[in-house]
PDB file of C-alpha atoms in Angstrom:
ATOM      1  CA  UNK A   1      11.185  24.624  49.391  1.00  0.00           C
ATOM      2  CA  UNK A   2      14.769  26.385  48.648  1.00  0.00           C
ATOM      3  CA  UNK A   3      15.311  28.029  44.862  1.00  0.00           C
ATOM      4  CA  UNK A   4      17.784  25.426  44.270  1.00  0.00           C
ATOM      5  CA  UNK A   5      15.720  22.487  45.199  1.00  0.00           C
ATOM      6  CA  UNK A   6      12.833  23.902  42.971  1.00  0.00           C
ATOM      7  CA  UNK A   7      15.222  24.220  40.208  1.00  0.00           C
ATOM      8  CA  UNK A   8      16.746  20.587  40.628  1.00  0.00           C
ATOM      9  CA  UNK A   9      13.035  19.274  40.615  1.00  0.00           C
ATOM     10  CA  UNK A  10      12.353  21.243  37.384  1.00  0.00           C
ATOM     11  CA  UNK A  11      15.583  19.701  35.643  1.00  0.00           C
ATOM     12  CA  UNK A  12      14.355  16.505  36.641  1.00  0.00           C
ATOM     13  CA  UNK A  13      10.903  16.905  35.396  1.00  0.00           C
ATOM     14  CA  UNK A  14      12.141  18.049  32.003  1.00  0.00           C
ATOM     15  CA  UNK A  15      14.537  15.167  31.715  1.00  0.00           C
ATOM     16  CA  UNK A  16      11.584  13.035  32.354  1.00  0.00           C
ATOM     17  CA  UNK A  17       9.430  14.733  29.791  1.00  0.00           C
ATOM     18  CA  UNK A  18      12.395  14.337  27.198  1.00  0.00           C
ATOM     19  CA  UNK A  19      12.781  10.613  27.974  1.00  0.00           C
ATOM     20  CA  UNK A  20       9.151   9.994  27.616  1.00  0.00           C
ATOM     21  CA  UNK A  21       9.222  12.050  24.270  1.00  0.00           C
ATOM     22  CA  UNK A  22      11.900   9.970  22.887  1.00  0.00           C
ATOM     23  CA  UNK A  23      10.440   6.586  23.831  1.00  0.00           C
ATOM     24  CA  UNK A  24       7.059   7.075  22.463  1.00  0.00           C
ATOM     25  CA  UNK A  25       6.439   5.189  19.058  1.00  0.00           C
ATOM     26  CA  UNK A  26       6.156   7.265  16.194  1.00  0.00           C
ATOM     27  CA  UNK A  27       2.768   7.450  14.942  1.00  0.00           C
ATOM     28  CA  UNK A  28       2.388   5.968  11.336  1.00  0.00           C
ATOM     29  CA  UNK A  29       1.742   7.986   8.331  1.00  0.00           C
ATOM     30  CA  UNK A  30      -2.064   8.747   7.792  1.00  0.00           C
ATOM     31  CA  UNK A  31      -2.770  10.071   4.293  1.00  0.00           C
ATOM     32  CA  UNK A  32      -5.955  12.012   4.426  1.00  0.00           C
ATOM     33  CA  UNK A  33      -8.917  12.161   1.934  1.00  0.00           C
ATOM     34  CA  UNK A  34      -8.261  14.236  -1.306  1.00  0.00           C
ATOM     35  CA  UNK A  35      -4.365  13.873  -0.807  1.00  0.00           C
ATOM     36  CA  UNK A  36      -2.749  14.060  -4.349  1.00  0.00           C
ATOM     37  CA  UNK A  37      -0.646  11.389  -5.591  1.00  0.00           C
ATOM     38  CA  UNK A  38       1.605   9.740  -8.270  1.00  0.00           C
ATOM     39  CA  UNK A  39       1.580   5.920  -9.100  1.00  0.00           C
ATOM     40  CA  UNK A  40       4.556   4.727 -11.253  1.00  0.00           C
ATOM     41  CA  UNK A  41       5.467   1.226 -11.409  1.00  0.00           C
ATOM     42  CA  UNK A  42       7.216   1.285 -14.723  1.00  0.00           C
ATOM     43  CA  UNK A  43      10.358   3.137 -15.722  1.00  0.00           C
ATOM     44  CA  UNK A  44      12.576   5.143 -13.738  1.00  0.00           C
ATOM     45  CA  UNK A  45      10.711   7.143 -11.330  1.00  0.00           C
ATOM     46  CA  UNK A  46      10.151  10.697 -12.408  1.00  0.00           C
ATOM     47  CA  UNK A  47      10.518  12.979  -9.365  1.00  0.00           C
ATOM     48  CA  UNK A  48       8.943  15.999 -10.866  1.00  0.00           C
ATOM     49  CA  UNK A  49       5.372  15.565 -10.231  1.00  0.00           C
ATOM     50  CA  UNK A  50       4.005  18.009  -7.806  1.00  0.00           C
ATOM     51  CA  UNK A  51       2.192  15.782  -5.466  1.00  0.00           C
ATOM     52  CA  UNK A  52       2.938  14.811  -1.802  1.00  0.00           C
ATOM     53  CA  UNK A  53       2.600  11.010  -2.168  1.00  0.00           C
ATOM     54  CA  UNK A  54       4.340   8.604  -4.531  1.00  0.00           C
ATOM     55  CA  UNK A  55       3.570   4.861  -4.933  1.00  0.00           C
ATOM     56  CA  UNK A  56       6.427   3.078  -6.491  1.00  0.00           C
ATOM     57  CA  UNK A  57       7.758  -0.597  -7.215  1.00  0.00           C
ATOM     58  CA  UNK A  58       9.430  -1.748  -3.900  1.00  0.00           C
ATOM     59  CA  UNK A  59      11.890  -3.990  -5.790  1.00  0.00           C
ATOM     60  CA  UNK A  60      12.826  -1.726  -8.533  1.00  0.00           C
ATOM     61  CA  UNK A  61      13.405   1.288  -6.506  1.00  0.00           C
ATOM     62  CA  UNK A  62      16.144   1.449  -3.587  1.00  0.00           C
ATOM     63  CA  UNK A  63      16.784   3.866  -0.815  1.00  0.00           C
ATOM     64  CA  UNK A  64      18.432   6.510  -2.920  1.00  0.00           C
ATOM     65  CA  UNK A  65      15.115   6.976  -4.960  1.00  0.00           C
ATOM     66  CA  UNK A  66      13.204   6.896  -1.590  1.00  0.00           C
ATOM     67  CA  UNK A  67      15.675   9.444  -0.064  1.00  0.00           C
ATOM     68  CA  UNK A  68      15.375  11.632  -2.987  1.00  0.00           C
ATOM     69  CA  UNK A  69      11.808  11.759  -2.997  1.00  0.00           C
ATOM     70  CA  UNK A  70      11.745  12.413   0.838  1.00  0.00           C
ATOM     71  CA  UNK A  71      14.143  15.365   0.425  1.00  0.00           C
ATOM     72  CA  UNK A  72      11.394  16.941  -1.896  1.00  0.00           C
ATOM     73  CA  UNK A  73       8.980  16.517   0.984  1.00  0.00           C
ATOM     74  CA  UNK A  74       6.901  13.393  -0.486  1.00  0.00           C
ATOM     75  CA  UNK A  75       5.845  10.439   1.428  1.00  0.00           C
ATOM     76  CA  UNK A  76       6.607   7.025  -0.467  1.00  0.00           C
ATOM     77  CA  UNK A  77       4.460   3.780  -0.892  1.00  0.00           C
ATOM     78  CA  UNK A  78       6.203   0.422  -1.377  1.00  0.00           C
ATOM     79  CA  UNK A  79       4.156  -1.415  -3.947  1.00  0.00           C
ATOM     80  CA  UNK A  80       4.687  -5.277  -3.370  1.00  0.00           C
ATOM     81  CA  UNK A  81       2.562  -8.059  -5.003  1.00  0.00           C
ATOM     82  CA  UNK A  82       1.037  -9.909  -2.403  1.00  0.00           C
ATOM     83  CA  UNK A  83      -1.482 -12.116  -4.170  1.00  0.00           C
ATOM     84  CA  UNK A  84       0.622 -13.472  -6.921  1.00  0.00           C
ATOM     85  CA  UNK A  85       4.162 -15.202  -7.422  1.00  0.00           C
ATOM     86  CA  UNK A  86       6.088 -13.437 -10.011  1.00  0.00           C
ATOM     87  CA  UNK A  87       9.064 -15.264 -11.883  1.00  0.00           C
ATOM     88  CA  UNK A  88      10.931 -12.144 -12.274  1.00  0.00           C
ATOM     89  CA  UNK A  89      11.579 -11.099  -8.713  1.00  0.00           C
ATOM     90  CA  UNK A  90      14.662 -11.911  -6.727  1.00  0.00           C
ATOM     91  CA  UNK A  91      12.990 -14.074  -4.309  1.00  0.00           C
ATOM     92  CA  UNK A  92      10.757 -16.288  -6.746  1.00  0.00           C
ATOM     93  CA  UNK A  93      12.751 -19.407  -5.872  1.00  0.00           C
ATOM     94  CA  UNK A  94      11.419 -18.998  -2.087  1.00  0.00           C
ATOM     95  CA  UNK A  95       8.007 -19.614  -3.017  1.00  0.00           C
ATOM     96  CA  UNK A  96       7.240 -23.354  -3.248  1.00  0.00           C
ATOM     97  CA  UNK A  97       5.708 -24.692  -6.367  1.00  0.00           C
ATOM     98  CA  UNK A  98       2.606 -25.980  -4.041  1.00  0.00           C
ATOM     99  CA  UNK A  99       1.598 -22.389  -3.330  1.00  0.00           C
ATOM    100  CA  UNK A 100       1.539 -21.278  -6.906  1.00  0.00           C
ATOM    101  CA  UNK A 101      -1.816 -21.497  -8.774  1.00  0.00           C
ATOM    102  CA  UNK A 102      -3.115 -20.526 -12.123  1.00  0.00           C
ATOM    103  CA  UNK A 103      -1.683 -17.575 -14.291  1.00  0.00           C
ATOM    104  CA  UNK A 104      -3.350 -14.503 -13.788  1.00  0.00           C
ATOM    105  CA  UNK A 105      -3.133 -12.856 -16.847  1.00  0.00           C
ATOM    106  CA  UNK A 106       0.011 -10.923 -16.453  1.00  0.00           C
ATOM    107  CA  UNK A 107       3.356 -12.665 -17.783  1.00  0.00           C
ATOM    108  CA  UNK A 108       5.510 -14.509 -15.376  1.00  0.00           C
ATOM    109  CA  UNK A 109       2.642 -14.354 -12.629  1.00  0.00           C
ATOM    110  CA  UNK A 110       0.471 -16.979 -10.874  1.00  0.00           C
ATOM    111  CA  UNK A 111      -1.958 -16.535  -8.111  1.00  0.00           C
ATOM    112  CA  UNK A 112      -0.762 -17.460  -4.601  1.00  0.00           C
ATOM    113  CA  UNK A 113      -2.546 -20.022  -2.394  1.00  0.00           C
ATOM    114  CA  UNK A 114      -3.457 -17.431   0.446  1.00  0.00           C
ATOM    115  CA  UNK A 115      -4.571 -20.136   2.767  1.00  0.00           C
ATOM    116  CA  UNK A 116      -1.006 -21.092   3.336  1.00  0.00           C
ATOM    117  CA  UNK A 117      -0.045 -18.386   6.105  1.00  0.00           C
ATOM    118  CA  UNK A 118       2.487 -20.742   7.269  1.00  0.00           C
ATOM    119  CA  UNK A 119       4.331 -20.318   4.040  1.00  0.00           C
ATOM    120  CA  UNK A 120       3.382 -16.778   3.066  1.00  0.00           C
ATOM    121  CA  UNK A 121       3.757 -14.860   6.218  1.00  0.00           C
ATOM    122  CA  UNK A 122       7.666 -15.209   6.512  1.00  0.00           C
ATOM    123  CA  UNK A 123       7.839 -14.573   2.732  1.00  0.00           C
ATOM    124  CA  UNK A 124       5.880 -11.229   2.830  1.00  0.00           C
ATOM    125  CA  UNK A 125       7.604 -10.397   6.218  1.00  0.00           C
ATOM    126  CA  UNK A 126      10.908 -10.113   4.347  1.00  0.00           C
ATOM    127  CA  UNK A 127       9.416  -8.181   1.519  1.00  0.00           C
ATOM    128  CA  UNK A 128       8.048  -5.634   4.060  1.00  0.00           C
ATOM    129  CA  UNK A 129      11.314  -5.601   5.827  1.00  0.00           C
ATOM    130  CA  UNK A 130      13.145  -4.612   2.481  1.00  0.00           C
ATOM    131  CA  UNK A 131      10.512  -1.729   2.183  1.00  0.00           C
ATOM    132  CA  UNK A 132      11.177  -0.661   5.731  1.00  0.00           C
ATOM    133  CA  UNK A 133      15.013  -0.991   5.012  1.00  0.00           C
ATOM    134  CA  UNK A 134      14.656   1.065   2.203  1.00  0.00           C
ATOM    135  CA  UNK A 135      12.963   4.001   3.836  1.00  0.00           C
ATOM    136  CA  UNK A 136       9.443   3.743   2.674  1.00  0.00           C
ATOM    137  CA  UNK A 137       6.636   5.203   4.602  1.00  0.00           C
ATOM    138  CA  UNK A 138       4.020   2.556   3.727  1.00  0.00           C
ATOM    139  CA  UNK A 139       3.161  -0.327   1.402  1.00  0.00           C
ATOM    140  CA  UNK A 140       0.757  -1.219  -0.900  1.00  0.00           C
ATOM    141  CA  UNK A 141      -0.015  -4.991  -1.288  1.00  0.00           C
ATOM    142  CA  UNK A 142      -1.405  -5.908  -4.632  1.00  0.00           C
ATOM    143  CA  UNK A 143      -4.092  -8.405  -5.472  1.00  0.00           C
ATOM    144  CA  UNK A 144      -6.107  -8.607  -2.165  1.00  0.00           C
ATOM    145  CA  UNK A 145      -9.052  -9.849  -3.810  1.00  0.00           C
ATOM    146  CA  UNK A 146      -7.870 -13.311  -5.061  1.00  0.00           C
ATOM    147  CA  UNK A 147     -11.058 -15.167  -3.489  1.00  0.00           C
ATOM    148  CA  UNK A 148     -12.913 -13.458  -6.471  1.00  0.00           C
ATOM    149  CA  UNK A 149     -10.829 -15.049  -9.165  1.00  0.00           C
ATOM    150  CA  UNK A 150     -10.176 -18.302 -10.735  1.00  0.00           C
ATOM    151  CA  UNK A 151      -6.919 -19.043  -8.947  1.00  0.00           C
ATOM    152  CA  UNK A 152      -7.008 -22.786  -8.984  1.00  0.00           C
ATOM    153  CA  UNK A 153      -7.557 -22.877  -5.296  1.00  0.00           C
ATOM    154  CA  UNK A 154     -10.854 -23.072  -3.373  1.00  0.00           C
ATOM    155  CA  UNK A 155     -10.551 -19.855  -1.599  1.00  0.00           C
ATOM    156  CA  UNK A 156     -13.295 -18.257   0.296  1.00  0.00           C
ATOM    157  CA  UNK A 157     -13.967 -14.621   1.597  1.00  0.00           C
ATOM    158  CA  UNK A 158     -12.711 -15.712   4.975  1.00  0.00           C
ATOM    159  CA  UNK A 159      -9.356 -16.906   3.808  1.00  0.00           C
ATOM    160  CA  UNK A 160      -8.993 -13.318   2.238  1.00  0.00           C
ATOM    161  CA  UNK A 161      -9.985 -11.779   5.288  1.00  0.00           C
ATOM    162  CA  UNK A 162      -7.305 -13.687   7.373  1.00  0.00           C
ATOM    163  CA  UNK A 163      -4.716 -12.925   4.705  1.00  0.00           C
ATOM    164  CA  UNK A 164      -5.339  -9.345   4.467  1.00  0.00           C
ATOM    165  CA  UNK A 165      -5.453  -8.883   8.228  1.00  0.00           C
ATOM    166  CA  UNK A 166      -2.150 -10.534   8.475  1.00  0.00           C
ATOM    167  CA  UNK A 167      -0.611  -8.450   5.946  1.00  0.00           C
ATOM    168  CA  UNK A 168      -1.858  -5.208   7.644  1.00  0.00           C
ATOM    169  CA  UNK A 169      -0.202  -6.696  10.971  1.00  0.00           C
ATOM    170  CA  UNK A 170       3.136  -7.063   9.279  1.00  0.00           C
ATOM    171  CA  UNK A 171       2.980  -3.754   7.977  1.00  0.00           C
ATOM    172  CA  UNK A 172       1.986  -2.126  11.364  1.00  0.00           C
ATOM    173  CA  UNK A 173       4.645  -4.146  13.298  1.00  0.00           C
ATOM    174  CA  UNK A 174       7.335  -2.481  11.083  1.00  0.00           C
ATOM    175  CA  UNK A 175       5.928   1.036  11.615  1.00  0.00           C
ATOM    176  CA  UNK A 176       4.622   1.199   7.941  1.00  0.00           C
ATOM    177  CA  UNK A 177       1.165   2.569   6.679  1.00  0.00           C
ATOM    178  CA  UNK A 178      -0.781  -0.138   4.643  1.00  0.00           C
ATOM    179  CA  UNK A 179      -3.395   0.291   2.014  1.00  0.00           C
ATOM    180  CA  UNK A 180      -6.036  -2.073   0.860  1.00  0.00           C
ATOM    181  CA  UNK A 181      -6.010  -2.733  -2.954  1.00  0.00           C
ATOM    182  CA  UNK A 182      -9.361  -3.125  -4.345  1.00  0.00           C
ATOM    183  CA  UNK A 183     -11.345  -5.811  -2.406  1.00  0.00           C
ATOM    184  CA  UNK A 184     -14.511  -3.773  -2.458  1.00  0.00           C
ATOM    185  CA  UNK A 185     -16.918  -6.294  -0.759  1.00  0.00           C
ATOM    186  CA  UNK A 186     -14.849  -6.533   2.212  1.00  0.00           C
ATOM    187  CA  UNK A 187     -14.170  -2.878   2.926  1.00  0.00           C
ATOM    188  CA  UNK A 188     -16.824  -2.692   5.801  1.00  0.00           C
ATOM    189  CA  UNK A 189     -14.808  -5.526   7.857  1.00  0.00           C
ATOM    190  CA  UNK A 190     -11.386  -4.214   6.790  1.00  0.00           C
ATOM    191  CA  UNK A 191     -11.601  -0.162   6.902  1.00  0.00           C
ATOM    192  CA  UNK A 192     -10.244  -0.370  10.616  1.00  0.00           C
ATOM    193  CA  UNK A 193      -7.403  -2.656   9.533  1.00  0.00           C
ATOM    194  CA  UNK A 194      -5.894  -0.544   6.813  1.00  0.00           C
ATOM    195  CA  UNK A 195      -4.632   2.964   6.573  1.00  0.00           C
ATOM    196  CA  UNK A 196      -5.837   3.976   3.177  1.00  0.00           C
ATOM    197  CA  UNK A 197      -7.339   2.353  -0.005  1.00  0.00           C
ATOM    198  CA  UNK A 198      -5.953   1.721  -3.606  1.00  0.00           C
ATOM    199  CA  UNK A 199      -8.682   1.336  -6.117  1.00  0.00           C
ATOM    200  CA  UNK A 200      -8.395   0.727  -9.929  1.00  0.00           C
ATOM    201  CA  UNK A 201     -11.403   1.513 -11.900  1.00  0.00           C
ATOM    202  CA  UNK A 202     -14.458   1.938  -9.461  1.00  0.00           C
ATOM    203  CA  UNK A 203     -15.768   4.686 -11.861  1.00  0.00           C
ATOM    204  CA  UNK A 204     -15.581   2.083 -14.926  1.00  0.00           C
ATOM    205  CA  UNK A 205     -17.600  -0.448 -12.637  1.00  0.00           C
ATOM    206  CA  UNK A 206     -19.843   1.811 -10.973  1.00  0.00           C
ATOM    207  CA  UNK A 207     -18.495   1.041  -7.682  1.00  0.00           C
ATOM    208  CA  UNK A 208     -16.826   4.185  -6.243  1.00  0.00           C
ATOM    209  CA  UNK A 209     -19.578   4.879  -3.607  1.00  0.00           C
ATOM    210  CA  UNK A 210     -18.295   1.349  -1.925  1.00  0.00           C
ATOM    211  CA  UNK A 211     -15.049   3.240  -1.011  1.00  0.00           C
ATOM    212  CA  UNK A 212     -16.805   5.766   1.186  1.00  0.00           C
ATOM    213  CA  UNK A 213     -16.067   3.964   4.473  1.00  0.00           C
ATOM    214  CA  UNK A 214     -12.510   4.884   4.051  1.00  0.00           C
ATOM    215  CA  UNK A 215     -13.401   8.569   3.527  1.00  0.00           C
ATOM    216  CA  UNK A 216     -15.643   8.776   6.572  1.00  0.00           C
ATOM    217  CA  UNK A 217     -12.872   7.331   8.550  1.00  0.00           C
ATOM    218  CA  UNK A 218     -10.359  10.094   7.505  1.00  0.00           C
ATOM    219  CA  UNK A 219      -8.585   7.769   5.357  1.00  0.00           C
ATOM    220  CA  UNK A 220      -7.245   8.578   1.718  1.00  0.00           C
ATOM    221  CA  UNK A 221      -8.663   6.516  -1.257  1.00  0.00           C
ATOM    222  CA  UNK A 222      -6.055   6.810  -3.968  1.00  0.00           C
ATOM    223  CA  UNK A 223      -7.844   6.135  -7.392  1.00  0.00           C
ATOM    224  CA  UNK A 224      -7.271   5.368 -11.058  1.00  0.00           C
ATOM    225  CA  UNK A 225      -9.151   5.006 -14.195  1.00  0.00           C
ATOM    226  CA  UNK A 226      -7.631   3.382 -17.338  1.00  0.00           C
ATOM    227  CA  UNK A 227     -10.218   3.637 -20.078  1.00  0.00           C
ATOM    228  CA  UNK A 228     -12.727   6.291 -18.632  1.00  0.00           C
ATOM    229  CA  UNK A 229     -11.870   9.996 -19.528  1.00  0.00           C
ATOM    230  CA  UNK A 230     -11.389  12.574 -16.542  1.00  0.00           C
ATOM    231  CA  UNK A 231     -14.513  14.296 -17.765  1.00  0.00           C
ATOM    232  CA  UNK A 232     -16.578  11.396 -17.011  1.00  0.00           C
ATOM    233  CA  UNK A 233     -15.260  10.476 -13.488  1.00  0.00           C
ATOM    234  CA  UNK A 234     -13.753  13.511 -11.723  1.00  0.00           C
ATOM    235  CA  UNK A 235     -16.782  15.272 -10.647  1.00  0.00           C
ATOM    236  CA  UNK A 236     -18.127  12.315  -8.961  1.00  0.00           C
ATOM    237  CA  UNK A 237     -14.416  11.379  -7.554  1.00  0.00           C
ATOM    238  CA  UNK A 238     -14.418  15.264  -6.002  1.00  0.00           C
ATOM    239  CA  UNK A 239     -17.818  14.766  -4.548  1.00  0.00           C
ATOM    240  CA  UNK A 240     -16.945  11.415  -2.855  1.00  0.00           C
ATOM    241  CA  UNK A 241     -13.219  12.734  -1.631  1.00  0.00           C
ATOM    242  CA  UNK A 242     -11.230  10.281  -3.866  1.00  0.00           C
ATOM    243  CA  UNK A 243      -7.759  11.196  -4.797  1.00  0.00           C
ATOM    244  CA  UNK A 244      -8.443  10.335  -8.536  1.00  0.00           C
ATOM    245  CA  UNK A 245      -6.375  10.343 -11.788  1.00  0.00           C
ATOM    246  CA  UNK A 246      -6.319   8.502 -14.938  1.00  0.00           C
ATOM    247  CA  UNK A 247      -3.252   6.529 -15.928  1.00  0.00           C
ATOM    248  CA  UNK A 248      -2.392   4.227 -18.679  1.00  0.00           C
ATOM    249  CA  UNK A 249      -2.120   0.595 -17.911  1.00  0.00           C
ATOM    250  CA  UNK A 250       1.664   0.372 -17.853  1.00  0.00           C
ATOM    251  CA  UNK A 251       1.643   2.707 -15.092  1.00  0.00           C
ATOM    252  CA  UNK A 252       4.491   4.950 -16.369  1.00  0.00           C
ATOM    253  CA  UNK A 253       5.175   8.338 -15.484  1.00  0.00           C
ATOM    254  CA  UNK A 254       2.104   9.765 -17.587  1.00  0.00           C
ATOM    255  CA  UNK A 255      -1.149  10.897 -15.364  1.00  0.00           C
ATOM    256  CA  UNK A 256      -4.257  12.864 -15.840  1.00  0.00           C
ATOM    257  CA  UNK A 257      -5.340  14.015 -12.471  1.00  0.00           C
ATOM    258  CA  UNK A 258      -8.595  15.322 -11.424  1.00  0.00           C
TER     259      UNK A 258
END
């Protein structure tokens, strides 16, 4: 083989490798156990917390906030309520009255009829599209355990599994990671569908060990307590590999990490 032909083949091979690299799908972000985080859903986001992950309200924070956090090296999670209708969201009129159930205890919110995938899938897809368009890395769909609550609908564990998996698919189709919010009883069945977990008060309820399937799978568990002092849960959190902190219930900027 001539030197010229060998050089030509080398150039062709290099171009093919570059084309393959450019066409390969980008891997979703996968937070690891023990990753520190900030969860702020109320007030103007304080970017000064020295952690690699921020979880913020998807509607209240536009792409400029996400870009600012990205410039500081942070990954950003888009909080979206997927289990309840909220009267104060800009898309509230898109939810038919038939899918709105009983109040869930928060002002302006009502449980959603998660059996109605035909209605809720396109509505949640639009919300996830918003998260992607604003540059978020992941989504945290809230209230994924409605089957355990008095919603006004005859919801079953099967309905919840179907709904939660639908949400996970919607996120993954958009290149977004997705977190399982609470729903501890179904973790064994859903750990493969979700990229991380978000939990409230597992220490208060003596349930933190139920989150270990995520840790064993190499997936972060972002955990908060509201009433329990850090001195009473941090030792167990560190032992289990959870990413734990104490927050006030309003989920402002204040935090006390382990």
